[in-house]
Amino acid sequence: MSEYGITKSSVGRKILMALSGFFLLVFLLQHFAINMLSVISDDAFNTVSDFMGYNPLVQFALQPVLIFGVIFHLAMGMYLEFQNTKARNKKYAKNNGAANSSWMSRNMIITGVMVLLFLGLHFYDFWWHEITEKYLEGGAESFTGSGRDTTRYSHELQEKFVDIWRVIIYCLSFVFLSLHLLHGFQSAFQSVGFRHSKYTPLIKKLGTAYAIIIPAGFIFIALFHHFNH
Ligand code: HEM
């Protein structure tokens, strides 16, 4: 370890954290685009959902990579936070972080855990429902079966947002997601060592736009289905 408590492996871990963050940013963008279809056209949403839900490449290659990405990001986040707290406690009697860092950057672990709690509920609501539908209740043949109902997705999604409490919990979670992304987006670029006098300010603006537009869009989707059922 160097004098500053920075080791090669801690830099490596931050880079891996950033790479898994980039991957999740891309996932979230496509997830948002697909879910926006549910607002625009039931047919389009059903077609894309059925493709994503039954395409072997998506199901057996991309989905496991995604699940791994989520777990990795979470575990590495916890580990890095633990290491940071240890290093801070050693060096300073008092942590005066507010003087030179934002609330978001100091509370990534809190906003991250809130998003994680949301994911627990969200997996139960949608992902687990899909798994039981395809592999457990229907059996393996329902996965390949051509007689499956390809129009169920839009109304199943709408039914989830009838319950006002679920809508409130989802919308609050999207606010935490926004706070997480407000720091996370630009921090990922810093962690991979990207610094440029012209592009860094642009990335910060892009990060702010992403962190506001995507969660606000998710809030819109949840409210839309609640009030249009
Ligand atoms: C109104 C907002 C949202 C809606 C309507 C929605 C809808 C869905 C649906 C229908 C599925 C099931 C896909 C399937 O397995 O066939 C799903 C899965 C998933 N969602 Fe969301 N989602 C929303 C927001 C979010 C957010 C904000 C995140 C991340 C922070 C997220 C992360 C995931 C993940 C990781 C999966 C499992 C992977 C997959 O199967 O595609 N979702 N969501």
XYZ file of C-alpha atoms and ligand atoms in Angstrom:
272
model
C 0.000 0.000 0.000
C 1.250 3.495 -0.778
C 1.487 6.381 1.647
C -1.994 7.518 0.593
C -3.683 4.209 1.165
C -4.143 3.703 -2.580
C -3.137 0.322 -3.896
C -3.002 -0.949 -7.449
C -5.764 -3.377 -6.607
C -7.986 -0.644 -5.137
C -7.637 1.308 -8.414
C -8.454 -1.908 -10.281
C -11.536 -2.442 -8.144
C -12.722 1.121 -8.784
C -12.301 0.532 -12.531
C -14.311 -2.708 -12.322
C -16.946 -0.858 -10.312
C -17.120 1.799 -13.038
C -17.299 -0.792 -15.850
C -20.179 -2.614 -14.159
C -21.800 0.829 -13.685
C -21.470 1.585 -17.429
C -23.023 -1.754 -18.230
C -25.976 -1.045 -15.921
C -26.406 2.424 -17.462
C -26.767 0.811 -20.896
C -29.177 -1.795 -19.501
C -31.281 0.915 -17.842
C -31.514 2.866 -21.104
C -32.815 -0.117 -23.067
C -35.118 -1.089 -20.166
C -36.518 2.436 -20.203
C -36.985 2.411 -23.993
C -38.865 -0.905 -23.877
C -41.042 0.204 -20.959
C -41.870 3.484 -22.725
C -43.418 1.336 -25.463
C -46.032 0.226 -22.903
C -47.255 3.838 -22.867
C -47.173 4.295 -26.640
C -48.507 1.015 -28.019
C -49.667 -2.221 -26.356
C -48.875 -4.180 -29.532
C -45.313 -2.884 -29.795
C -44.705 -3.505 -26.086
C -46.087 -7.050 -26.306
C -44.011 -7.882 -29.393
C -40.747 -6.649 -27.878
C -41.467 -8.197 -24.448
C -42.237 -11.560 -26.005
C -39.043 -11.422 -28.050
C -36.937 -10.494 -24.996
C -38.685 -13.074 -22.836
C -38.308 -16.034 -25.188
C -35.169 -15.343 -27.219
C -32.572 -17.911 -26.043
C -29.682 -15.457 -26.466
C -31.409 -12.870 -24.263
C -32.621 -15.432 -21.714
C -29.583 -17.673 -21.375
C -26.682 -15.333 -22.203
C -27.649 -11.678 -21.582
C -29.902 -12.234 -18.562
C -27.290 -14.174 -16.517
C -24.676 -11.509 -17.417
C -27.110 -8.827 -16.231
C -27.821 -10.603 -12.950
C -24.084 -11.058 -12.438
C -23.529 -7.343 -13.253
C -26.100 -6.263 -10.650
C -24.675 -8.542 -7.929
C -21.095 -7.568 -8.775
C -21.859 -3.819 -8.683
C -23.568 -4.219 -5.341
C -20.899 -6.398 -3.721
C -18.029 -4.252 -4.993
C -19.853 -1.081 -3.882
C -20.200 -2.461 -0.350
C -16.560 -3.545 -0.308
C -15.212 -0.177 -1.542
C -17.412 1.669 0.958
C -16.066 -0.535 3.755
C -12.471 0.143 2.663
C -13.120 3.909 2.440
C -14.635 4.056 5.909
C -11.659 2.139 7.314
C -9.174 4.503 5.636
C -11.108 7.609 6.732
C -11.334 6.516 10.347
C -7.595 5.986 10.463
C -6.685 9.406 9.092
C -9.156 11.949 10.345
C -10.593 12.456 13.789
C -13.535 14.200 12.150
C -14.866 13.775 8.657
C -15.699 17.138 7.212
C -16.854 15.762 3.862
C -19.591 18.335 3.293
C -16.965 21.012 2.703
C -15.699 19.560 -0.557
C -18.120 16.932 -1.816
C -21.785 16.656 -2.702
C -24.433 14.890 -0.626
C -24.835 12.431 -3.519
C -21.187 11.458 -3.638
C -21.054 10.914 0.140
C -24.221 8.836 0.209
C -23.831 6.498 -2.764
C -24.145 3.530 -0.417
C -27.485 4.789 0.989
C -28.991 5.586 -2.414
C -27.553 2.298 -3.749
C -29.150 0.269 -0.942
C -32.502 1.994 -1.591
C -32.252 0.997 -5.280
C -31.338 -2.522 -4.163
C -34.422 -2.726 -1.919
C -36.494 -1.553 -4.878
C -34.929 -4.275 -7.044
C -35.990 -6.880 -4.472
C -39.626 -5.791 -4.851
C -39.265 -5.301 -8.610
C -37.820 -8.789 -9.146
C -40.680 -10.234 -7.124
C -43.224 -8.221 -9.144
C -41.967 -8.908 -12.663
C -38.927 -11.123 -12.979
C -40.062 -13.838 -10.588
C -43.491 -13.762 -12.223
C -41.845 -14.413 -15.612
C -39.705 -17.247 -14.242
C -42.708 -19.030 -12.668
C -44.811 -18.469 -15.783
C -42.149 -19.847 -18.144
C -40.206 -22.471 -16.247
C -42.133 -23.550 -13.163
C -45.878 -23.492 -13.659
C -45.892 -23.885 -17.419
C -43.013 -26.353 -17.458
C -40.207 -26.322 -20.024
C -42.662 -26.821 -22.891
C -44.239 -23.421 -22.244
C -40.884 -21.854 -23.062
C -40.737 -23.331 -26.527
C -44.467 -23.693 -27.071
C -45.790 -21.680 -29.996
C -49.282 -21.551 -28.485
C -48.259 -19.157 -25.734
C -50.171 -15.933 -25.059
C -48.078 -13.174 -26.636
C -50.435 -10.374 -25.605
C -50.329 -10.826 -21.834
C -47.419 -8.425 -21.085
C -49.155 -5.047 -21.415
C -52.134 -5.882 -19.215
C -49.967 -7.722 -16.652
C -47.820 -4.589 -16.385
C -50.828 -2.277 -16.087
C -52.341 -4.450 -13.342
C -49.187 -4.042 -11.240
C -49.672 -0.275 -11.110
C -53.281 -0.339 -9.895
C -52.060 -0.477 -6.290
C -51.239 3.093 -5.208
C -48.729 1.886 -2.581
C -46.680 0.103 -5.188
C -46.739 3.253 -7.330
C -45.586 5.367 -4.361
C -42.773 2.940 -3.457
C -41.671 2.741 -7.094
C -41.685 6.534 -7.539
C -39.734 7.131 -4.305
C -37.215 4.507 -5.455
C -36.801 6.334 -8.764
C -35.907 9.486 -6.823
C -33.156 7.509 -5.040
C -32.094 6.107 -8.410
C -31.804 9.667 -9.708
C -29.643 10.719 -6.736
C -27.461 7.628 -7.268
C -27.019 8.385 -10.959
C -26.374 12.105 -10.423
C -23.026 11.172 -8.921
C -22.529 7.702 -10.410
C -22.609 8.640 -14.095
C -19.749 11.145 -14.044
C -17.884 9.263 -11.306
C -17.649 6.199 -13.553
C -15.802 8.264 -16.169
C -13.414 9.586 -13.506
C -12.737 6.083 -12.189
C -11.636 4.836 -15.612
C -9.282 7.820 -15.753
C -11.155 9.843 -18.354
C -10.290 13.499 -17.877
C -10.458 16.031 -20.662
C -10.729 19.822 -20.484
C -13.360 19.898 -23.239
C -15.275 16.625 -22.750
C -15.418 16.295 -18.945
C -17.844 19.250 -18.516
C -19.933 17.756 -21.345
C -20.002 14.345 -19.614
C -21.127 16.015 -16.385
C -24.017 17.687 -18.246
C -24.906 14.441 -20.007
C -24.800 12.619 -16.643
C -27.141 15.166 -15.058
C -29.536 14.891 -18.008
C -29.490 11.064 -17.864
C -29.922 11.037 -14.068
C -32.994 13.263 -14.287
C -34.661 12.203 -17.545
C -34.528 8.403 -17.105
C -35.885 8.232 -13.499
C -38.463 10.959 -14.323
C -39.487 8.845 -17.324
C -39.906 5.766 -15.103
C -42.047 7.866 -12.716
C -44.143 8.934 -15.708
C -44.618 5.268 -16.788
C -45.731 4.197 -13.288
C -48.159 7.129 -12.948
C -49.432 6.713 -16.508
C -50.448 3.107 -15.886
C -51.936 3.954 -12.505
C -54.193 6.674 -13.895
C -54.997 5.014 -17.220
C -56.124 1.623 -16.051
C -41.879 1.966 -14.178
C -40.689 1.442 -14.170
C -40.348 0.028 -14.544
C -41.124 -0.931 -15.170
C -42.561 -0.791 -15.676
C -40.312 -2.128 -15.303
C -40.730 -3.320 -15.890
C -40.035 -4.504 -15.882
C -40.510 -5.757 -16.431
C -41.867 -5.941 -17.133
C -39.558 -6.702 -16.202
C -39.618 -8.193 -16.567
C -38.786 -8.500 -17.754
C -38.729 -9.983 -17.982
O -38.038 -10.680 -17.227
O -39.367 -10.431 -18.919
C -38.467 -6.055 -15.520
C -37.285 -6.662 -15.127
C -36.206 -6.006 -14.587
N -36.121 -4.665 -14.241
Fe -37.594 -3.290 -14.502
N -39.064 -1.887 -14.759
C -39.043 -0.587 -14.276
C -37.970 0.059 -13.659
C -36.741 -0.525 -13.402
C -35.600 0.159 -12.824
C -35.580 1.628 -12.420
C -34.593 -0.760 -12.737
C -33.192 -0.603 -12.205
C -32.844 0.235 -11.263
C -35.101 -2.013 -13.244
C -34.382 -3.182 -13.301
C -34.869 -4.399 -13.751
C -34.087 -5.622 -13.773
C -32.617 -5.748 -13.341
C -34.928 -6.635 -14.292
C -34.601 -8.103 -14.501
C -33.930 -8.340 -15.791
C -34.829 -8.739 -16.912
O -35.459 -9.773 -16.796
O -34.894 -8.015 -17.921
N -36.394 -1.832 -13.646
N -38.784 -4.706 -15.332
